[in-house]
GROMACS .gro file of C-alpha atoms in nm:
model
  199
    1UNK     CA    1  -1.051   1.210  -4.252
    2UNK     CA    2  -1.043   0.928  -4.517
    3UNK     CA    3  -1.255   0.589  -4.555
    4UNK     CA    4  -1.013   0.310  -4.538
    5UNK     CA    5  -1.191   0.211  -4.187
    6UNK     CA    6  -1.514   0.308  -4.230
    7UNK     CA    7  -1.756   0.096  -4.114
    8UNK     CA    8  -1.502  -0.061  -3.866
    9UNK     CA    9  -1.492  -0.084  -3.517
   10UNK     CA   10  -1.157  -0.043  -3.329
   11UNK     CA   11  -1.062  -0.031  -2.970
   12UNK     CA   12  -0.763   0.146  -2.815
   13UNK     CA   13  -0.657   0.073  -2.477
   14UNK     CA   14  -0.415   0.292  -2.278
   15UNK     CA   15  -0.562   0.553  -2.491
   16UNK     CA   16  -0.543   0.873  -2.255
   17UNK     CA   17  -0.196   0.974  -2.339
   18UNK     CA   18   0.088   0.882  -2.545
   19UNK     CA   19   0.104   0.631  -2.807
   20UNK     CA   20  -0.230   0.508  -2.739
   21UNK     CA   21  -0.404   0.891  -2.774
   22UNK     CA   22  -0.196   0.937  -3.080
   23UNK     CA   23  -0.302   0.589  -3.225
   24UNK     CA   24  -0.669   0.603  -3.145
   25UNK     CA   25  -0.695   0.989  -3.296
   26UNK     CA   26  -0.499   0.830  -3.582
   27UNK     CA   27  -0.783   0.546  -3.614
   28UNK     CA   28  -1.070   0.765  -3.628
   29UNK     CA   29  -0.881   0.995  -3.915
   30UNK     CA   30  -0.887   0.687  -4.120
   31UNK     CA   31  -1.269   0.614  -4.039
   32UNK     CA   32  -1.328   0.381  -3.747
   33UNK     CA   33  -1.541   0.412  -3.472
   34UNK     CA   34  -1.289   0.433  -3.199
   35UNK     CA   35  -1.379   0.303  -2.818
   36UNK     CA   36  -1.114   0.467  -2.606
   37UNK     CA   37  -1.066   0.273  -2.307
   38UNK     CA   38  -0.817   0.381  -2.013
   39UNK     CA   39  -0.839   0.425  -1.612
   40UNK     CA   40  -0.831   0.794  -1.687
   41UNK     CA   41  -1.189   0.938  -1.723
   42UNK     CA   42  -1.118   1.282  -1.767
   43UNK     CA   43  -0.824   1.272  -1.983
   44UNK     CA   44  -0.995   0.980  -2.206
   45UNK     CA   45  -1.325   1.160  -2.205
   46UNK     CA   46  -1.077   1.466  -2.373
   47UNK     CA   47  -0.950   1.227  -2.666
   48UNK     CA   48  -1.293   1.139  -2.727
   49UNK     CA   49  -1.407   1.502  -2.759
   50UNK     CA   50  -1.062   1.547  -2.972
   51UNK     CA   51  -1.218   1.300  -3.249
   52UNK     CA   52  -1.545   1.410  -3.242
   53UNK     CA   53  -1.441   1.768  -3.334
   54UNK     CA   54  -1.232   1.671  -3.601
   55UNK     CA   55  -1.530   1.495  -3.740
   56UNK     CA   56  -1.452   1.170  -3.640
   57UNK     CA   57  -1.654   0.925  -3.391
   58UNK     CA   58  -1.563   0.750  -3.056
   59UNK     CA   59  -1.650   0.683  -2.737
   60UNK     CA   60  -1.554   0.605  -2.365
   61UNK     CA   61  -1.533   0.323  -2.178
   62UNK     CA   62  -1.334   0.293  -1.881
   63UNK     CA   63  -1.156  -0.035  -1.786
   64UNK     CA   64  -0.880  -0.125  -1.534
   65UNK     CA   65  -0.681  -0.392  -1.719
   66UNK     CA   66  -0.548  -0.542  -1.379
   67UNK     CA   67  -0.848  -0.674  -1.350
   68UNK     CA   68  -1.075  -0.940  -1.566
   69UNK     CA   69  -1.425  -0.880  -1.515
   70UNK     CA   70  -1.362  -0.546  -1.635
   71UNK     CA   71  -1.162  -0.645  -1.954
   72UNK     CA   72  -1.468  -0.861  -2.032
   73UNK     CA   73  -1.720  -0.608  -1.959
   74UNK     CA   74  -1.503  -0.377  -2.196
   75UNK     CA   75  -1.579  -0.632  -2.435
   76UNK     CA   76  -1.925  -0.697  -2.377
   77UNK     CA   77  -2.026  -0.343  -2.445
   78UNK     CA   78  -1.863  -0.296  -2.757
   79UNK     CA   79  -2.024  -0.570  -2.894
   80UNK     CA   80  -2.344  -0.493  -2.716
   81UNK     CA   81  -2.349  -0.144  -2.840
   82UNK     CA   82  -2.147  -0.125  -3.162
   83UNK     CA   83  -2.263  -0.497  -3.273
   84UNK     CA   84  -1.902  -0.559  -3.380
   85UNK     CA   85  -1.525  -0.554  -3.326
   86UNK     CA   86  -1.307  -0.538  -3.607
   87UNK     CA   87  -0.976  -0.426  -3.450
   88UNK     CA   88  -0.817  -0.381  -3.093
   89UNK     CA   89  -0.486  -0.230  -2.974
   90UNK     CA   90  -0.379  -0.330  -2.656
   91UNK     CA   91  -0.144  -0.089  -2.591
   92UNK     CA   92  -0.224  -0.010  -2.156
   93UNK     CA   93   0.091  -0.082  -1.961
   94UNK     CA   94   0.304   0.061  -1.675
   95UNK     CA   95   0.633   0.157  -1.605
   96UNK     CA   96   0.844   0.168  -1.287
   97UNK     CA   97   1.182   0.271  -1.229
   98UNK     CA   98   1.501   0.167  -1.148
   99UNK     CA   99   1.511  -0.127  -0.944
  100UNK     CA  100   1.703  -0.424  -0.931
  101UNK     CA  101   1.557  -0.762  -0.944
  102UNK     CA  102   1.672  -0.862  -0.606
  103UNK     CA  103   1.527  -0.487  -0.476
  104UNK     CA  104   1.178  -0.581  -0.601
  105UNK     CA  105   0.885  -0.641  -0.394
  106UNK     CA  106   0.671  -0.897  -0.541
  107UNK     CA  107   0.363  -0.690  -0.547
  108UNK     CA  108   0.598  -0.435  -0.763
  109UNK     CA  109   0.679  -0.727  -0.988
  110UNK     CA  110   0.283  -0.837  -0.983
  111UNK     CA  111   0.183  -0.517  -1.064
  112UNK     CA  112   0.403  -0.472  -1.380
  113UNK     CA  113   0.292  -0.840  -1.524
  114UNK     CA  114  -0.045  -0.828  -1.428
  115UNK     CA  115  -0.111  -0.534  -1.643
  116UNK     CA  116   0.161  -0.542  -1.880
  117UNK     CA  117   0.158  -0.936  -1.969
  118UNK     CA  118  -0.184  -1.041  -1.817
  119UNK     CA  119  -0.396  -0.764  -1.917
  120UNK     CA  120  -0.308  -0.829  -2.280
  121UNK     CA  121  -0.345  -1.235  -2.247
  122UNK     CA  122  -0.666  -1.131  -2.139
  123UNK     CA  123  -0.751  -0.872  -2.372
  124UNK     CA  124  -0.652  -1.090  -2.641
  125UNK     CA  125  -0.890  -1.374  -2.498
  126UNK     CA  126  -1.188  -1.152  -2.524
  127UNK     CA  127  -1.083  -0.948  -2.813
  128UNK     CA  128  -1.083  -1.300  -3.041
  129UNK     CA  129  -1.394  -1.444  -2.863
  130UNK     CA  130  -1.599  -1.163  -2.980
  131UNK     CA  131  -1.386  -1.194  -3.328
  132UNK     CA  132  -1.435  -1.576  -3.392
  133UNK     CA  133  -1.812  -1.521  -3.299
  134UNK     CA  134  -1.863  -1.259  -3.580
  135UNK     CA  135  -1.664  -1.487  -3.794
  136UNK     CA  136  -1.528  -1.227  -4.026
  137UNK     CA  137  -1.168  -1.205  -3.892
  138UNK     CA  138  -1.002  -0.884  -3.732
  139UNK     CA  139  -0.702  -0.767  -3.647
  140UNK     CA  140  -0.487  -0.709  -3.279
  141UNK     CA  141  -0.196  -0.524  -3.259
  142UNK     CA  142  -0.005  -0.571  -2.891
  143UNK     CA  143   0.244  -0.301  -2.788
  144UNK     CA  144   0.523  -0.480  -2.656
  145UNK     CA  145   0.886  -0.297  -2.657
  146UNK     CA  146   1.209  -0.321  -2.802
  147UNK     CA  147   1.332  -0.415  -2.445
  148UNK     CA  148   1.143  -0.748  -2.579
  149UNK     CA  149   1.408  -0.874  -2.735
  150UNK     CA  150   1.705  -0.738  -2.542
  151UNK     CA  151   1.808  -0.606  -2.172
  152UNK     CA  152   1.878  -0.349  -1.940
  153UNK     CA  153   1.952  -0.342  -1.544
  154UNK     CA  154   1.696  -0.198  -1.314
  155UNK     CA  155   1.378  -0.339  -1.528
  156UNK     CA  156   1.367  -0.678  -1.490
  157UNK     CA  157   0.979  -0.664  -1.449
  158UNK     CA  158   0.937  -0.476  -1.758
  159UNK     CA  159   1.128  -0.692  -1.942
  160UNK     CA  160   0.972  -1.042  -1.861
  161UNK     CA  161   0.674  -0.892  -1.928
  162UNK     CA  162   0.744  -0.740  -2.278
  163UNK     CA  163   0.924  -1.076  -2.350
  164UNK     CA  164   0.595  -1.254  -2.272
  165UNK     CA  165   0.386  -1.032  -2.510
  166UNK     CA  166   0.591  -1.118  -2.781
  167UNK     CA  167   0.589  -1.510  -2.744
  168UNK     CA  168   0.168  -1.451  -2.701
  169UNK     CA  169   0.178  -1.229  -2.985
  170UNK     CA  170   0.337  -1.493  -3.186
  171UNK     CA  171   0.151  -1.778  -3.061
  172UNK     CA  172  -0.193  -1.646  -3.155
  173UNK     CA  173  -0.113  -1.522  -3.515
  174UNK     CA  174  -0.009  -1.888  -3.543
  175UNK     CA  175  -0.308  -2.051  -3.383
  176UNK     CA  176  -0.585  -1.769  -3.515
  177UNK     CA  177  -0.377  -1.672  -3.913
  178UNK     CA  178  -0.666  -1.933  -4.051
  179UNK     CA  179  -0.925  -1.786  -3.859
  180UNK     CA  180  -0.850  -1.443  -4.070
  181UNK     CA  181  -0.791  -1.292  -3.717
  182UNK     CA  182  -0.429  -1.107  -3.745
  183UNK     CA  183  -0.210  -1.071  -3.481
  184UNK     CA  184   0.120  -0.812  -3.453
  185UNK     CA  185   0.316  -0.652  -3.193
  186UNK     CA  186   0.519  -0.328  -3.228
  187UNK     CA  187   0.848  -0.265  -3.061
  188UNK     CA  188   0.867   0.112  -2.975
  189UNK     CA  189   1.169   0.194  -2.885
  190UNK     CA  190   1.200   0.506  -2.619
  191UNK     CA  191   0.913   0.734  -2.629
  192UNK     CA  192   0.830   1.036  -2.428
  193UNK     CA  193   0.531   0.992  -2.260
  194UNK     CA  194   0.357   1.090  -1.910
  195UNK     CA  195   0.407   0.712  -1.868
  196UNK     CA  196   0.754   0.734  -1.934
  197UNK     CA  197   0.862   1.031  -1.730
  198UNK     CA  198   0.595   0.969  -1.406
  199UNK     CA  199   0.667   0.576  -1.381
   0.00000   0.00000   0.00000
């Protein structure tokens, strides 16, 4: 455990598994109070209990990012509860496999944007809301994907969205840099996840 977020409040999303679980046990190690947010009680409510025995605190809240009123009700309770938010990592997404673009059904491709591309506009919306009405700054950090620069066949969906976090990404460190809020994306390249290998 160190102090270099103590004090601060951070929020995870996609936090069950993968990069997510590893990045919010990460965040409490360095201090913060970490709310771990995912559609996966069980497995989230593990992470949580992960942190807390290795002296660190967090807590639950479960959100499906395909849909808004619960991305603002995420919001809404950290801020109702923990009286701040200093940091968010929208890193919730979802993979599916193989298809070509003329193959996909449009509620495949909805699916993939809505949570992928959508769920981090919106995350983002709320995230700097609750930011700009502390008025101390924060910082957001957006998984997006090295497939957000370049392209494969068979993940057309995937792409477009990835593509789209990066242009958001870059569009609100522009618009909220003088605000103090920061704004990044990382570009993971191929990770092996439960995500990764169940689609």
């Amino acid at each position: 455990m160190s102090d270099e977020l103590s004090g601060k409040v951070a929020l995870v999303t996609g936090a069950a598994r993968g990069i997510g679980q590893a990045s919010a046990i990460r965040t409490a190690r360095a201090g913060a109070n970490v709310v771990v947010s995912d559609i996966l009680e069980e497995e989230g409510g593990q992470v949580v209990e992960m942190i807390k025995e290795a002296g660190g605190a967090a807590t639950f809240v479960r959100a499906d990012l395909s849909h808004e009123e619960e991305i603002s009700g995420l919001i809404n309770k950290i801020t109702s509860d923990l009286h701040r938010l200093d940091g968010a990592f929208n890193n919730a997404g979802v993979l599916q496999h193989g298809k070509s673009l003329h193959e996909l059904a449009t509620e495949e491709w909805e699916k993939v944007i809505n949570i992928d591309l959508t769920g981090v506009f919106l995350c983002m919306k709320y995230e700097i809301m609750a930011m700009l009405d502390r008025g101390v700054g924060g910082a957001i950090v957006n998984t997006a994907s090295a497939l957000g620069q370049v392209a494969i066949t068979g993940a057309s969906e995937y792409i477009a969205a990835k593509h789209g976090v990066l242009g958001i990404t870059r569009a609100a460190a522009a618009e909220y840099g003088a605000k103090g809020i920061r704004v990044n994306a990382i570009l993971p390249g191929i990770v092996e996840t439960v995500a990764r290998q169940t689609g």
